[in-house]
mmCIF file of C-alpha atoms and ligand atoms in Angstrom:
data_model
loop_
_atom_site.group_PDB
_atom_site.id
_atom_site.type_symbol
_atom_site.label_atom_id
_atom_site.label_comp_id
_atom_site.label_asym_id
_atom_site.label_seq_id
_atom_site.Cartn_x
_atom_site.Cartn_y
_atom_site.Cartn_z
ATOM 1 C CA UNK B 1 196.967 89.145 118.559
ATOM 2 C CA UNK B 2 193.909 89.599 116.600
ATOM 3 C CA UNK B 3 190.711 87.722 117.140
ATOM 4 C CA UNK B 4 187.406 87.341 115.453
ATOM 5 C CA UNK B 5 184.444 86.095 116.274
ATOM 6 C CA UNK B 6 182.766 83.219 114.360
ATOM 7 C CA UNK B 7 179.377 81.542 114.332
ATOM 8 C CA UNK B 8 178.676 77.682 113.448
ATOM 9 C CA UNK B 9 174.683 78.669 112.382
ATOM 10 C CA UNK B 10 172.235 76.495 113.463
ATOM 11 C CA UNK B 11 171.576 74.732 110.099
ATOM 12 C CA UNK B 12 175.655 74.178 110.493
ATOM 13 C CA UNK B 13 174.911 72.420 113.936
ATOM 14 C CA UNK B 14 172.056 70.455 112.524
ATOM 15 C CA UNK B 15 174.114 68.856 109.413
ATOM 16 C CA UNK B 16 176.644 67.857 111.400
ATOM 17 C CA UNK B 17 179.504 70.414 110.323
ATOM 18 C CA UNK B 18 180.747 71.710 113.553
ATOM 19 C CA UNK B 19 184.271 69.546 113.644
ATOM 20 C CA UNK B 20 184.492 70.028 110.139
ATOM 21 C CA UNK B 21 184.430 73.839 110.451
ATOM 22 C CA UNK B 22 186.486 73.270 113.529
ATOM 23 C CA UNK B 23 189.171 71.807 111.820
ATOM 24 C CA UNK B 24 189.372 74.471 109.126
ATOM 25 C CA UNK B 25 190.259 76.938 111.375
ATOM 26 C CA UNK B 26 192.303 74.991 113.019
ATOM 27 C CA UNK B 27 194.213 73.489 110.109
ATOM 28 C CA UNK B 28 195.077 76.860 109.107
ATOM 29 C CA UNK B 29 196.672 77.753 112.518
ATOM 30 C CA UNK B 30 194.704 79.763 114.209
ATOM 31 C CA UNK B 31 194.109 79.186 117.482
ATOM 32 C CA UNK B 32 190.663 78.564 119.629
ATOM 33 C CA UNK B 33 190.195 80.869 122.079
ATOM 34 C CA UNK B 34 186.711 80.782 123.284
ATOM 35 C CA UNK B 35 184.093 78.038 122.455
ATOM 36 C CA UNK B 36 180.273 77.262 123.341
ATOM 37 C CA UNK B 37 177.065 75.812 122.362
ATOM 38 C CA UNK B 38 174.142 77.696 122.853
ATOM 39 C CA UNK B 39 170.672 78.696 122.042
ATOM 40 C CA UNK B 40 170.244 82.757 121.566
ATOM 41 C CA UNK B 41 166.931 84.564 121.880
ATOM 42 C CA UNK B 42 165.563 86.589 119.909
ATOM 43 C CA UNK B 43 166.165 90.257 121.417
ATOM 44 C CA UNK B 44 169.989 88.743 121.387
ATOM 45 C CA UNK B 45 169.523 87.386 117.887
ATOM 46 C CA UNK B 46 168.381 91.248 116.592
ATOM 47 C CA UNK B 47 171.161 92.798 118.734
ATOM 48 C CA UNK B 48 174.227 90.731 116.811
ATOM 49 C CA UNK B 49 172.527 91.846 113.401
ATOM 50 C CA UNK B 50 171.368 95.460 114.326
ATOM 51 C CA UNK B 51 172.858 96.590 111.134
ATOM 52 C CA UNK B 52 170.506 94.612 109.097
ATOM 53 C CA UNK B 53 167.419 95.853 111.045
ATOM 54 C CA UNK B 54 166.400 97.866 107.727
ATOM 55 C CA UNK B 55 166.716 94.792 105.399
ATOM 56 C CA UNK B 56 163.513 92.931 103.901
ATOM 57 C CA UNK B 57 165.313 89.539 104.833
ATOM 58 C CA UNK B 58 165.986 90.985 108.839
ATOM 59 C CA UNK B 59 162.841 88.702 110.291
ATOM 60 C CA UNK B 60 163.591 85.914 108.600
ATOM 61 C CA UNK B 61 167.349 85.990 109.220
ATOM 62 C CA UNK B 62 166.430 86.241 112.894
ATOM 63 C CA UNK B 63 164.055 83.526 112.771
ATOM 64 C CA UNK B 64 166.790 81.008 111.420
ATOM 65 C CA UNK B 65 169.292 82.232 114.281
ATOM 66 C CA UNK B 66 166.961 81.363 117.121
ATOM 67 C CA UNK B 67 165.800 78.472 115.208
ATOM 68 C CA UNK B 68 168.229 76.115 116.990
ATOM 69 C CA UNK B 69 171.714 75.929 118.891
ATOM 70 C CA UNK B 70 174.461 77.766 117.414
ATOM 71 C CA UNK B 71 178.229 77.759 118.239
ATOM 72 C CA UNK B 72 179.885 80.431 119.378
ATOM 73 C CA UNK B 73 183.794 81.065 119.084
ATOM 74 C CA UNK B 74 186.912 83.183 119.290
ATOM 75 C CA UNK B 75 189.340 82.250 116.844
ATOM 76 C CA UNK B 76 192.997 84.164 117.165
ATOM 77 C CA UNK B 77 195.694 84.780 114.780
ATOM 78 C CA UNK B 78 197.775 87.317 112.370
ATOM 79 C CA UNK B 79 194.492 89.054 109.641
ATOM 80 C CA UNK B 80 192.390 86.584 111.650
ATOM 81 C CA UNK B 81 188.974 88.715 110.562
ATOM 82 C CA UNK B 82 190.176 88.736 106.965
ATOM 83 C CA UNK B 83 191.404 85.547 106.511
ATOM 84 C CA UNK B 84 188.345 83.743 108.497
ATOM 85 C CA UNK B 85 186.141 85.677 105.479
ATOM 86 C CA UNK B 86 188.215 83.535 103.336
ATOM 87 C CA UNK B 87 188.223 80.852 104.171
ATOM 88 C CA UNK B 88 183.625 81.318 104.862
ATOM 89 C CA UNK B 89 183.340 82.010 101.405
ATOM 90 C CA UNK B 90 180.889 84.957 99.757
ATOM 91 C CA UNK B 91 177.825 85.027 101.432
ATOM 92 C CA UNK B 92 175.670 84.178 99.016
ATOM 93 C CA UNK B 93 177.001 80.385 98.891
ATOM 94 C CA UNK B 94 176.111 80.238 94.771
ATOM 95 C CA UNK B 95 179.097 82.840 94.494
ATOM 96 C CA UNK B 96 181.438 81.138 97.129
ATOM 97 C CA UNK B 97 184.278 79.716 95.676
ATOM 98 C CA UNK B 98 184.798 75.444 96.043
ATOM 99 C CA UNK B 99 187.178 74.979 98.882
ATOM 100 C CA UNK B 100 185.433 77.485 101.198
ATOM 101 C CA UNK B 101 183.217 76.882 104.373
ATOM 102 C CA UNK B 102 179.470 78.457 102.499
ATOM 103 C CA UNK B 103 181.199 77.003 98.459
ATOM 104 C CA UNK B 104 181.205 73.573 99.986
ATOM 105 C CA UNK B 105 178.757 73.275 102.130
ATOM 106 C CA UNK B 106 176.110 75.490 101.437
ATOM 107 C CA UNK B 107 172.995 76.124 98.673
ATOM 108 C CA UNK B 108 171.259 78.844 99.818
ATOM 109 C CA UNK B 109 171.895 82.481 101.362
ATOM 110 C CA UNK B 110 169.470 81.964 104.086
ATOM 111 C CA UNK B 111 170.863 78.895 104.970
ATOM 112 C CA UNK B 112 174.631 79.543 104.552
ATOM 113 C CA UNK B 113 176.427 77.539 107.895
ATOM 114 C CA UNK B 114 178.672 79.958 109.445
ATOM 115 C CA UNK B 115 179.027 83.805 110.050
ATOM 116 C CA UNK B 116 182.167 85.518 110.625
ATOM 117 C CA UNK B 117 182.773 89.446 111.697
ATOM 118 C CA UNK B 118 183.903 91.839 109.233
ATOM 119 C CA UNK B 119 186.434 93.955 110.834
ATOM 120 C CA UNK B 120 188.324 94.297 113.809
ATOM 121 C CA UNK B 121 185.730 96.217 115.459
ATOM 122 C CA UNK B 122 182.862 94.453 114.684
ATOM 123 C CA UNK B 123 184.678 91.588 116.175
ATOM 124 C CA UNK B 124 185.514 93.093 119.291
ATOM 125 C CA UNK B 125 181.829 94.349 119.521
ATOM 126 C CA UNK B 126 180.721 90.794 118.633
ATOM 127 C CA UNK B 127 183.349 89.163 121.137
ATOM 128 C CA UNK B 128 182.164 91.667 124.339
ATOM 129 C CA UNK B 129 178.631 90.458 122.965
ATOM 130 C CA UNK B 130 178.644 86.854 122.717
ATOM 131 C CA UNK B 131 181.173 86.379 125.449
ATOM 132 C CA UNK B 132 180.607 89.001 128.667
ATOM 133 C CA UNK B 133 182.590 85.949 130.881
ATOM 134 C CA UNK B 134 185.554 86.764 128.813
ATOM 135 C CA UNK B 135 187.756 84.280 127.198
ATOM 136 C CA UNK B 136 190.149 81.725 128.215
ATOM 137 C CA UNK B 137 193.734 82.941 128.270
ATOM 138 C CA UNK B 138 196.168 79.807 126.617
ATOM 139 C CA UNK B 139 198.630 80.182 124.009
ATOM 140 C CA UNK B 140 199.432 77.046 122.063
ATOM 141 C CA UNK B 141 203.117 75.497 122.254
ATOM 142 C CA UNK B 142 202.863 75.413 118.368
ATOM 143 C CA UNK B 143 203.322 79.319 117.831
ATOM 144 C CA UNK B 144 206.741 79.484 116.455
ATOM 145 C CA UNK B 145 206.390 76.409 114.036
ATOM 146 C CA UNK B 146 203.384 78.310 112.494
ATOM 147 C CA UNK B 147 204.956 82.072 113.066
ATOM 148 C CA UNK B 148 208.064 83.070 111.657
HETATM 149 N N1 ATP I 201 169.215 88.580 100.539
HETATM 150 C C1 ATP I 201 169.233 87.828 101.625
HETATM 151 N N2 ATP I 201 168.240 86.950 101.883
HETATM 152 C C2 ATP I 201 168.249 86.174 102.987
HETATM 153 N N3 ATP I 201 169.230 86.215 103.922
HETATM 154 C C3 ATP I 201 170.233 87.068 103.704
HETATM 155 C C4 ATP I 201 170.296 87.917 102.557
HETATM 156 N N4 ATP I 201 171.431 88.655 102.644
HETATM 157 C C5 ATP I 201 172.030 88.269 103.785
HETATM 158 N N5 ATP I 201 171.319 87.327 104.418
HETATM 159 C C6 ATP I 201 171.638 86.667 105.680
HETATM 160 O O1 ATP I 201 172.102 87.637 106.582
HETATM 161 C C7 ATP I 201 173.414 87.311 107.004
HETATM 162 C C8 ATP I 201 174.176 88.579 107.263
HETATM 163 O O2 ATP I 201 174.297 89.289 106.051
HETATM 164 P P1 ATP I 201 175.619 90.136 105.760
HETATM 165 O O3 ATP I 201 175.314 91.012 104.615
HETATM 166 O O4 ATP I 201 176.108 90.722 107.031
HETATM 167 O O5 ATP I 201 176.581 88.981 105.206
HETATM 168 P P2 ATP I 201 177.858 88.302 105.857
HETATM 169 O O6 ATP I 201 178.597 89.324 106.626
HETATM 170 O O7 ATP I 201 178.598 87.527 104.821
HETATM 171 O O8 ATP I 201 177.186 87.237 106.770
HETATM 172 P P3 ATP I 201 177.414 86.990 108.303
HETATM 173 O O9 ATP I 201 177.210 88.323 108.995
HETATM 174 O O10 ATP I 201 176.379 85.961 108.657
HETATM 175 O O11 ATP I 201 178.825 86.492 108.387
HETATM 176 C C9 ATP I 201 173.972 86.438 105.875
HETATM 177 O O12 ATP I 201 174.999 85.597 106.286
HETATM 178 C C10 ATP I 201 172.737 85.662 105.485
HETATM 179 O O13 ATP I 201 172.531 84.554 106.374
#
């Protein structure tokens, strides 16, 4: 099934939003398949946003990753990577709408809680990245009272 791969931020970890964001994901069905806290440094930090390497915000967006731990996940389920954008929110949290992850919790881009991969292949890309020990293999005795 289709997995993404989300980030609790370290400004996330800080305020004390980590079961909160947790239970979002979870509430909605998915299902956890890889989990850690963890501090990244910085060469790691600039290879997860490579793409943004051009961007006048790049240092400073590298600075806040490193800046303290971060959690790490796998999160599985049907339009996983689509859905988990949802239910983040825009990134710039003053456009996210109220019931999502950056709308509710979140002021400022810079500081906006939570990242979450874009497509399917960014996700695998970010998955091989973040988690080179692989992931646990479970499936959850729930499935077919959440899957038709
Ligand atoms: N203009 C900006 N100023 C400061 N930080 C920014 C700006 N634009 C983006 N960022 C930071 O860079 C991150 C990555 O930007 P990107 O455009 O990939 O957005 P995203 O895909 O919604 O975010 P993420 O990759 O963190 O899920 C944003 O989440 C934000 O923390």
């Amino acid at each position: 099934m289709e997995q993404t791969f989300i980030m609790i931020k370290p400004d996330g970890v800080q305020r004390g939003l980590v079961g909160e964001i947790i239970s979002r994901f979870e509430e909605k069905g998915f299902y956890l398949k890889g989990l850690k806290l963890m501090t990244v440094e910085r060469s790691f930090a600039e290879k997860h946003y490579a793409d943004l390497s051009s961007k006048p915000f790049f240092s400073g967006l590298v600075e806040y990753i490193i800046s303290g731990p971060v959690v790490a996940m796998v999160w599985e389920g049907k339009n996983v990577v689509v859905t988990g954008r949802k239910i983040i929110g825009a990134t710039n949290p003053a456009e996210s709408a109220p019931g999502t992850i950056r709308g509710d919790f979140a002021i400022e881009i810079g500081r906006n809680v939570i990242h979450g991969s874009d497509s399917i292949e960014s996700a695998r890309k970010e998955i091989a990245l973040w988690f080179p020990e692989g992931i646990v293999d479970w499936q959850s005795n729930l499935h077919p009272w959440i899957y038709e």
